[in-house]
Amino acid sequence: MKITENKGRLSMEEIETSLIYDHGYIPEHVQEMMPKLEEIDRLRNEKNAILLAHYYQIPPIQLIADIKGDSLKLAESAKEIRDKRLVVCSTVVFMAEMVKLLSPDKKVVVPDLESGCSIASGMNGESVRKIREKFPTSAIVSYINTYADTKAEVDAVCTSANAKSVLRNIMGDPVIMIPDYFFFQNMAKELLREGNDGRTYLAYRGKEGGDLVLENVVNGKEEHIRGNGFQLPVLDKGTCIVHEQFNPTDIDYLRKKDGIEIVMAHPEVSPGVAEVSDFVGGTGKMIDYVEKSSAKKFLVITECDLTAPLREAFPKDKYGKEFYTPCILCPYMKKNSIDVLLNSFRYERYEIHLDEKTAAGAKRSLDRMFELTRERK
Ligand code: 13P
Ligand code: SF4
């Protein structure tokens, strides 16, 4: 069994021990948390519920979750939920929507409806339709970090764990990738280094002067879609407010200061940061990388709490591995505190509702993602 494999639900004693020894919480603080975590556990049993949590949740929430993982693992788990009535997603809203799409007969709730995502708000369904009007032969792929109205209009979705397979296997030219600008630049560049298939790869850069701007990944040439007469996305840029903060100079400084052997970065970082990193991969892939690596000191360039599953899976006294991070928090993921999660269980809120047409379109794009990943070339 892999060290990082999910071992199922932890007991309250195991959670308490891990909070103190793996995560360094002070015992008094843990004593305050435990009754609330016990209440979450009681409600989960009483209500026949299951708790899913993303790797960016705070350590106590990751510890009490039935399933924790990256976006792909949460999507795959959602497909397999059988005998539960209620699914509580300690995630951001677009992930809870994804769970609802893949587990449509369950009541799916997210603890805070304000748990957005700067990438997801950088695109909308209407813009996708306008892009398609200009490029009728294109394949349009969106990142999983989009809302259902965007997913409903694209040809396929991808996550950090399967983007290259989806881009490689999808038919159409040009291949248009909407958002994240950095993520798709990094993925398309890697793909083209492995073999150029002669197609044009356009990444959505953002909204500029009322236009949507797509950029050719190879030569930087721009394509503009005039913003007249349709509703543009909420945000100007389709980038992540966490990952865009990292820069190569700081990484270089931290590498030297802490004697780092391996710098691991999420593909949502800028291409400049990806270039100075030793490994670029999504949250799940970083965890797998650590398991295979003999290195001891890692710099983790992503949201701060990815270090939680790493510390748990590879305790320093057993594996000698240490994880450093500049510790930038995602304000959206961090809307989910223990109190907010407890209320979500108590009042079964906030339920995810999707209209039938949007849900059908978005589900088709998610299913296409699974098919294109299976067709792996
Ligand atoms: P992962 O799919 O790698 O977990 O990424 C999700 C995300 O929001 C990263 O910022
Ligand atoms: Fe969105 Fe970035 Fe937060 Fe991930 S870390 S949920 S991409 S804002």
Short mmCIF file of C-alpha atoms and ligand atoms in Angstrom, two decimals:
data_model
loop_
_atom_site.label_atom_id
_atom_site.label_comp_id
_atom_site.label_asym_id
_atom_site.label_seq_id
_atom_site.Cartn_x
_atom_site.Cartn_y
_atom_site.Cartn_z
CA MET A 1 0.00 0.00 0.00
CA LYS A 2 1.26 3.49 -0.85
CA ILE A 3 2.16 5.61 2.18
CA THR A 4 -0.20 8.31 0.97
CA GLU A 5 -3.17 6.03 0.35
CA ASN A 6 -6.40 7.02 2.10
CA LYS A 7 -6.67 4.97 5.28
CA GLY A 8 -10.36 5.83 5.85
CA ARG A 9 -11.91 7.63 8.79
CA LEU A 10 -9.57 8.45 11.69
CA SER A 11 -10.64 8.02 15.31
CA MET A 12 -10.98 11.13 17.50
CA GLU A 13 -7.82 10.05 19.39
CA GLU A 14 -5.85 9.81 16.13
CA ILE A 15 -7.07 13.27 15.08
CA GLU A 16 -6.07 14.77 18.44
CA THR A 17 -2.61 13.20 18.29
CA SER A 18 -2.03 14.28 14.69
CA LEU A 19 -3.05 17.88 15.41
CA ILE A 20 -0.48 18.11 18.19
CA TYR A 21 2.39 16.02 16.81
CA ASP A 22 2.11 16.38 13.00
CA HIS A 23 0.73 19.91 12.84
CA GLY A 24 2.13 21.57 15.97
CA TYR A 25 -1.18 22.86 17.39
CA ILE A 26 -0.93 23.76 21.07
CA PRO A 27 -2.81 21.24 23.28
CA GLU A 28 -5.13 23.92 24.78
CA HIS A 29 -6.23 24.90 21.29
CA VAL A 30 -6.84 21.25 20.40
CA GLN A 31 -8.94 20.79 23.56
CA GLU A 32 -11.21 23.60 22.33
CA MET A 33 -11.53 22.07 18.87
CA MET A 34 -12.23 18.46 19.84
CA PRO A 35 -15.85 18.84 21.09
CA LYS A 36 -16.76 20.57 17.81
CA LEU A 37 -15.07 17.88 15.75
CA GLU A 38 -16.89 15.23 17.82
CA GLU A 39 -20.18 16.99 17.08
CA ILE A 40 -19.39 17.02 13.35
CA ASP A 41 -18.71 13.29 13.58
CA ARG A 42 -21.98 12.66 15.46
CA LEU A 43 -24.02 14.66 12.93
CA ARG A 44 -22.29 12.91 10.06
CA ASN A 45 -23.47 9.52 11.40
CA GLU A 46 -26.92 10.74 12.35
CA LYS A 47 -27.55 12.33 8.95
CA ASN A 48 -25.94 9.55 6.90
CA ALA A 49 -23.48 12.06 5.49
CA ILE A 50 -20.02 11.97 3.96
CA LEU A 51 -17.43 14.75 4.21
CA LEU A 52 -15.14 15.57 1.28
CA ALA A 53 -12.29 18.05 1.76
CA HIS A 54 -9.73 19.57 -0.57
CA TYR A 55 -6.02 19.51 0.34
CA TYR A 56 -6.15 23.30 0.97
CA GLN A 57 -8.50 22.95 3.94
CA ILE A 58 -7.17 23.57 7.45
CA PRO A 59 -5.57 20.45 9.05
CA PRO A 60 -8.45 19.57 11.46
CA ILE A 61 -10.93 19.55 8.57
CA GLN A 62 -8.65 17.40 6.41
CA LEU A 63 -8.22 15.02 9.35
CA ILE A 64 -11.92 14.55 10.01
CA ALA A 65 -12.86 14.24 6.32
CA ASP A 66 -13.87 10.86 4.91
CA ILE A 67 -12.07 11.70 1.69
CA LYS A 68 -9.46 14.37 1.12
CA GLY A 69 -7.81 14.99 -2.19
CA ASP A 70 -7.08 17.09 -5.23
CA SER A 71 -9.87 18.07 -7.64
CA LEU A 72 -9.58 14.85 -9.65
CA LYS A 73 -9.71 12.60 -6.60
CA LEU A 74 -12.76 14.48 -5.29
CA ALA A 75 -14.42 14.11 -8.71
CA GLU A 76 -13.65 10.39 -8.88
CA SER A 77 -14.89 9.90 -5.31
CA ALA A 78 -18.11 11.80 -6.06
CA LYS A 79 -18.92 9.28 -8.81
CA GLU A 80 -18.63 6.43 -6.32
CA ILE A 81 -20.85 7.76 -3.50
CA ARG A 82 -23.64 5.19 -3.16
CA ASP A 83 -25.36 4.81 0.19
CA LYS A 84 -25.16 8.37 1.59
CA ARG A 85 -27.93 10.96 1.70
CA LEU A 86 -25.90 14.11 2.32
CA VAL A 87 -22.52 15.13 0.86
CA VAL A 88 -20.76 17.99 2.66
CA CYS A 89 -18.01 19.52 0.51
CA SER A 90 -15.41 21.40 2.51
CA THR A 91 -14.13 22.94 -0.68
CA VAL A 92 -14.89 26.00 -2.75
CA VAL A 93 -18.18 26.37 -4.65
CA PHE A 94 -16.99 25.19 -8.08
CA MET A 95 -15.79 21.91 -6.53
CA ALA A 96 -19.11 21.39 -4.75
CA GLU A 97 -20.86 22.00 -8.09
CA MET A 98 -18.59 19.35 -9.65
CA VAL A 99 -19.58 16.90 -6.89
CA LYS A 100 -23.29 17.64 -7.50
CA LEU A 101 -22.85 17.04 -11.23
CA LEU A 102 -21.26 13.66 -10.58
CA SER A 103 -23.53 12.67 -7.71
CA PRO A 104 -26.83 14.26 -8.84
CA ASP A 105 -29.20 12.24 -6.64
CA LYS A 106 -27.50 13.35 -3.38
CA LYS A 107 -28.06 16.49 -1.34
CA VAL A 108 -24.74 18.33 -1.83
CA VAL A 109 -23.86 21.27 0.41
CA VAL A 110 -20.94 23.70 0.65
CA PRO A 111 -20.33 25.49 4.00
CA ASP A 112 -19.98 29.02 2.57
CA LEU A 113 -21.41 30.27 -0.71
CA GLU A 114 -18.78 33.03 -0.79
CA SER A 115 -16.00 30.47 -1.20
CA GLY A 116 -15.27 31.49 -4.75
CA CYS A 117 -12.15 31.20 -6.89
CA SER A 118 -10.41 33.94 -8.88
CA ILE A 119 -9.90 31.59 -11.82
CA ALA A 120 -13.54 30.48 -11.93
CA SER A 121 -14.78 34.11 -11.89
CA GLY A 122 -12.48 34.88 -14.83
CA MET A 123 -14.73 33.11 -17.36
CA ASN A 124 -18.43 32.62 -18.11
CA GLY A 125 -20.60 30.60 -20.48
CA GLU A 126 -21.55 33.51 -22.72
CA SER A 127 -17.89 34.30 -23.42
CA VAL A 128 -17.27 30.68 -24.40
CA ARG A 129 -20.10 30.91 -26.95
CA LYS A 130 -18.53 34.05 -28.45
CA ILE A 131 -15.11 32.39 -28.64
CA ARG A 132 -16.68 29.45 -30.47
CA GLU A 133 -18.41 31.75 -32.97
CA LYS A 134 -14.98 33.11 -33.95
CA PHE A 135 -13.26 29.69 -33.94
CA PRO A 136 -15.90 27.15 -35.08
CA THR A 137 -13.41 24.31 -35.64
CA SER A 138 -11.70 24.70 -32.27
CA ALA A 139 -11.57 22.35 -29.30
CA ILE A 140 -12.33 24.41 -26.19
CA VAL A 141 -11.02 23.02 -22.93
CA SER A 142 -11.68 24.60 -19.56
CA TYR A 143 -9.90 24.03 -16.30
CA ILE A 144 -11.94 22.32 -13.57
CA ASN A 145 -11.80 25.70 -11.75
CA THR A 146 -14.83 27.06 -13.62
CA TYR A 147 -18.52 27.30 -12.77
CA ALA A 148 -21.10 25.00 -14.33
CA ASP A 149 -22.27 27.64 -16.87
CA THR A 150 -18.75 27.70 -18.36
CA LYS A 151 -18.35 23.92 -18.22
CA ALA A 152 -21.68 23.57 -20.05
CA GLU A 153 -20.29 25.40 -23.10
CA VAL A 154 -16.84 23.80 -23.51
CA ASP A 155 -15.88 20.53 -25.22
CA ALA A 156 -14.07 19.08 -22.21
CA VAL A 157 -12.80 19.92 -18.77
CA CYS A 158 -9.43 19.02 -17.26
CA THR A 159 -7.73 19.16 -13.86
CA SER A 160 -4.10 19.65 -12.88
CA ALA A 161 -3.78 15.85 -12.82
CA ASN A 162 -4.96 15.08 -16.37
CA ALA A 163 -4.59 18.29 -18.44
CA LYS A 164 -1.89 16.96 -20.75
CA SER A 165 -3.88 13.82 -21.65
CA VAL A 166 -7.03 15.86 -22.31
CA LEU A 167 -5.18 18.41 -24.48
CA ARG A 168 -3.32 15.69 -26.37
CA ASN A 169 -6.38 13.57 -27.08
CA ILE A 170 -9.06 16.14 -27.86
CA MET A 171 -9.88 16.73 -31.56
CA GLY A 172 -10.01 20.26 -33.02
CA ASP A 173 -7.75 23.09 -34.09
CA PRO A 174 -6.98 25.54 -32.56
CA VAL A 175 -7.01 24.15 -29.05
CA ILE A 176 -8.42 26.95 -26.89
CA MET A 177 -7.73 26.80 -23.18
CA ILE A 178 -9.79 28.93 -20.83
CA PRO A 179 -8.76 29.88 -17.81
CA ASP A 180 -6.16 29.60 -16.11
CA TYR A 181 -3.71 31.57 -18.28
CA PHE A 182 -0.57 30.43 -16.43
CA PHE A 183 -1.78 26.87 -15.95
CA PHE A 184 -2.48 26.33 -19.65
CA GLN A 185 0.71 28.07 -20.76
CA ASN A 186 2.69 25.70 -18.56
CA MET A 187 0.76 22.60 -19.63
CA ALA A 188 0.78 23.41 -23.37
CA LYS A 189 4.50 24.24 -23.32
CA GLU A 190 5.28 20.89 -21.63
CA LEU A 191 3.10 19.08 -24.13
CA LEU A 192 4.73 20.78 -27.12
CA ARG A 193 8.20 19.98 -25.75
CA GLU A 194 7.18 16.30 -25.71
CA GLY A 195 6.05 16.50 -29.37
CA ASN A 196 4.54 19.19 -31.57
CA ASP A 197 1.29 18.03 -33.20
CA GLY A 198 1.18 21.07 -35.51
CA ARG A 199 -1.95 22.54 -33.92
CA THR A 200 -2.31 26.08 -32.56
CA TYR A 201 -2.66 26.40 -28.78
CA LEU A 202 -4.41 29.56 -27.56
CA ALA A 203 -4.59 30.40 -23.83
CA TYR A 204 -7.18 32.86 -22.48
CA ARG A 205 -5.23 35.76 -21.00
CA GLY A 206 -8.06 37.89 -19.68
CA LYS A 207 -10.36 40.79 -20.40
CA GLU A 208 -8.61 43.83 -21.85
CA GLY A 209 -10.31 47.08 -22.95
CA GLY A 210 -13.64 45.24 -23.14
CA ASP A 211 -12.22 42.44 -25.35
CA LEU A 212 -11.47 38.83 -24.49
CA VAL A 213 -7.82 38.15 -25.35
CA LEU A 214 -6.44 34.77 -26.37
CA GLU A 215 -2.69 34.34 -26.69
CA ASN A 216 -0.76 31.89 -28.85
CA VAL A 217 1.35 29.85 -26.41
CA VAL A 218 4.29 29.57 -28.85
CA ASN A 219 4.65 33.02 -30.43
CA GLY A 220 2.57 35.28 -28.15
CA LYS A 221 0.32 36.42 -31.05
CA GLU A 222 -3.00 37.78 -29.77
CA GLU A 223 -6.56 37.07 -30.89
CA HIS A 224 -9.26 39.52 -29.73
CA ILE A 225 -12.94 38.78 -29.35
CA ARG A 226 -14.85 42.05 -29.25
CA GLY A 227 -16.82 42.37 -26.03
CA ASN A 228 -19.77 44.19 -27.61
CA GLY A 229 -23.20 42.85 -26.78
CA PHE A 230 -22.42 40.05 -24.37
CA GLN A 231 -21.76 39.74 -20.68
CA LEU A 232 -18.03 39.58 -19.97
CA PRO A 233 -16.56 37.54 -17.09
CA VAL A 234 -16.60 39.09 -13.60
CA LEU A 235 -12.82 39.39 -13.26
CA ASP A 236 -10.27 40.87 -15.67
CA LYS A 237 -7.74 38.07 -15.39
CA GLY A 238 -8.09 34.34 -15.36
CA THR A 239 -5.27 33.63 -12.91
CA CYS A 240 -5.06 32.39 -9.34
CA ILE A 241 -4.64 35.09 -6.69
CA VAL A 242 -2.52 32.69 -4.62
CA HIS A 243 -0.19 31.22 -7.25
CA GLU A 244 0.40 34.49 -9.13
CA GLN A 245 2.14 35.85 -6.00
CA PHE A 246 5.17 33.55 -6.22
CA ASN A 247 8.21 34.83 -8.09
CA PRO A 248 11.55 33.32 -9.20
CA THR A 249 13.69 35.68 -7.07
CA ASP A 250 12.01 34.64 -3.79
CA ILE A 251 12.28 30.98 -4.74
CA ASP A 252 15.97 31.34 -5.45
CA TYR A 253 16.45 33.07 -2.09
CA LEU A 254 14.49 30.41 -0.16
CA ARG A 255 16.28 27.58 -1.96
CA LYS A 256 19.65 28.88 -0.76
CA LYS A 257 18.54 30.03 2.70
CA ASP A 258 16.94 26.73 3.72
CA GLY A 259 19.20 24.35 1.79
CA ILE A 260 16.23 23.14 -0.29
CA GLU A 261 16.86 20.08 -2.47
CA ILE A 262 13.58 20.06 -4.41
CA VAL A 263 11.28 22.94 -5.34
CA MET A 264 7.78 21.67 -6.21
CA ALA A 265 5.31 24.10 -7.80
CA HIS A 266 1.66 23.92 -8.81
CA PRO A 267 1.13 24.55 -12.57
CA GLU A 268 -0.96 27.65 -11.72
CA VAL A 269 2.33 29.53 -11.07
CA SER A 270 3.76 31.80 -13.76
CA PRO A 271 5.96 30.18 -16.44
CA GLY A 272 8.97 31.99 -14.85
CA VAL A 273 8.36 30.20 -11.53
CA ALA A 274 7.73 26.88 -13.30
CA GLU A 275 11.11 27.22 -15.01
CA VAL A 276 13.06 27.54 -11.74
CA SER A 277 11.17 24.64 -10.11
CA ASP A 278 12.39 21.04 -10.09
CA PHE A 279 8.91 19.55 -10.32
CA VAL A 280 5.65 21.07 -11.59
CA GLY A 281 2.42 19.22 -10.82
CA GLY A 282 -0.98 19.53 -9.16
CA THR A 283 -1.52 18.94 -5.45
CA GLY A 284 -1.99 15.16 -5.78
CA LYS A 285 1.01 14.82 -8.08
CA MET A 286 3.24 16.71 -5.63
CA ILE A 287 2.32 14.24 -2.88
CA ASP A 288 3.11 11.29 -5.19
CA TYR A 289 6.40 12.94 -6.15
CA VAL A 290 7.50 13.21 -2.50
CA GLU A 291 6.75 9.53 -1.97
CA LYS A 292 9.07 8.54 -4.83
CA SER A 293 11.83 11.04 -4.07
CA SER A 294 14.79 10.33 -1.78
CA ALA A 295 15.25 14.09 -1.12
CA LYS A 296 14.72 15.39 2.40
CA LYS A 297 14.07 19.13 2.06
CA PHE A 298 11.20 20.32 -0.14
CA LEU A 299 9.98 23.82 -0.89
CA VAL A 300 6.24 23.63 -1.57
CA ILE A 301 5.04 26.37 -3.93
CA THR A 302 1.28 26.26 -3.64
CA GLU A 303 -1.38 27.05 -1.04
CA CYS A 304 0.08 26.70 2.45
CA ASP A 305 -2.04 23.81 3.70
CA LEU A 306 -0.87 21.29 1.13
CA THR A 307 1.92 20.83 3.68
CA ALA A 308 -0.71 19.26 6.03
CA PRO A 309 -1.15 15.96 4.13
CA LEU A 310 2.60 15.95 3.46
CA ARG A 311 3.48 16.26 7.17
CA GLU A 312 0.98 13.54 8.04
CA ALA A 313 2.12 11.10 5.36
CA PHE A 314 5.84 11.69 5.93
CA PRO A 315 6.46 12.50 9.62
CA LYS A 316 9.94 13.96 10.07
CA ASP A 317 10.99 11.49 12.79
CA LYS A 318 10.19 8.53 10.51
CA TYR A 319 11.17 9.76 7.03
CA GLY A 320 13.48 12.69 7.80
CA LYS A 321 11.56 14.82 5.26
CA GLU A 322 10.92 18.51 5.85
CA PHE A 323 8.47 20.77 4.02
CA TYR A 324 9.02 24.50 3.67
CA THR A 325 6.52 26.95 2.19
CA PRO A 326 6.15 30.73 1.87
CA CYS A 327 2.66 30.00 3.32
CA ILE A 328 0.19 31.94 1.19
CA LEU A 329 -3.43 31.16 2.08
CA CYS A 330 -6.37 31.01 -0.34
CA PRO A 331 -8.99 33.35 1.17
CA TYR A 332 -11.77 31.36 -0.52
CA MET A 333 -10.68 27.95 0.75
CA LYS A 334 -10.19 29.47 4.20
CA LYS A 335 -13.84 30.52 4.49
CA ASN A 336 -14.36 27.00 5.84
CA SER A 337 -13.53 27.08 9.57
CA ILE A 338 -14.56 24.32 12.01
CA ASP A 339 -17.54 26.45 13.18
CA VAL A 340 -18.71 27.12 9.63
CA LEU A 341 -18.42 23.41 8.80
CA LEU A 342 -20.32 22.44 11.95
CA ASN A 343 -23.20 24.75 10.94
CA SER A 344 -23.15 23.26 7.48
CA PHE A 345 -23.77 19.82 9.04
CA ARG A 346 -26.35 21.19 11.52
CA TYR A 347 -28.49 23.07 9.00
CA GLU A 348 -27.51 21.11 5.86
CA ARG A 349 -26.45 24.29 4.15
CA TYR A 350 -25.79 25.62 1.56
CA GLU A 351 -27.35 23.31 -0.95
CA ILE A 352 -26.04 23.32 -4.52
CA HIS A 353 -28.78 23.69 -7.13
CA LEU A 354 -28.11 23.66 -10.87
CA ASP A 355 -30.66 24.11 -13.60
CA GLU A 356 -31.25 21.04 -15.74
CA LYS A 357 -29.84 22.40 -19.02
CA THR A 358 -26.65 23.75 -17.44
CA ALA A 359 -26.17 20.56 -15.44
CA ALA A 360 -26.57 18.36 -18.54
CA GLY A 361 -24.00 20.40 -20.51
CA ALA A 362 -21.50 20.59 -17.67
CA LYS A 363 -21.82 16.86 -16.95
CA ARG A 364 -21.13 16.09 -20.62
CA SER A 365 -17.85 18.09 -20.42
CA LEU A 366 -16.85 16.27 -17.23
CA ASP A 367 -17.64 12.88 -18.77
CA ARG A 368 -15.56 13.86 -21.81
CA MET A 369 -12.65 14.56 -19.43
CA PHE A 370 -12.85 11.01 -18.06
CA GLU A 371 -13.07 9.55 -21.60
CA LEU A 372 -10.13 11.59 -22.93
CA THR A 373 -8.02 10.56 -19.95
CA ARG A 374 -8.84 6.89 -20.58
CA GLU A 375 -7.94 7.28 -24.29
CA ARG A 376 -4.43 8.26 -23.10
CA LYS A 377 -1.92 8.29 -25.98
P1 13P B 1 -5.69 20.64 -7.63
O1 13P B 1 -6.60 20.02 -8.61
O2 13P B 1 -4.24 20.48 -7.97
O3 13P B 1 -6.02 20.20 -6.26
O4 13P B 1 -5.89 22.24 -7.72
C1 13P B 1 -7.05 22.89 -7.36
C2 13P B 1 -6.80 24.31 -7.06
O5 13P B 1 -7.70 25.08 -6.82
C3 13P B 1 -5.42 24.76 -7.07
O6 13P B 1 -5.33 26.11 -6.75
FE1 SF4 B 2 -8.96 29.30 -6.87
FE2 SF4 B 2 -6.40 29.85 -6.44
FE3 SF4 B 2 -7.98 29.44 -4.37
FE4 SF4 B 2 -7.30 27.36 -5.96
S1 SF4 B 2 -5.94 28.56 -4.65
S2 SF4 B 2 -9.34 27.86 -5.19
S3 SF4 B 2 -7.20 28.41 -7.94
S4 SF4 B 2 -8.13 31.12 -5.86
#
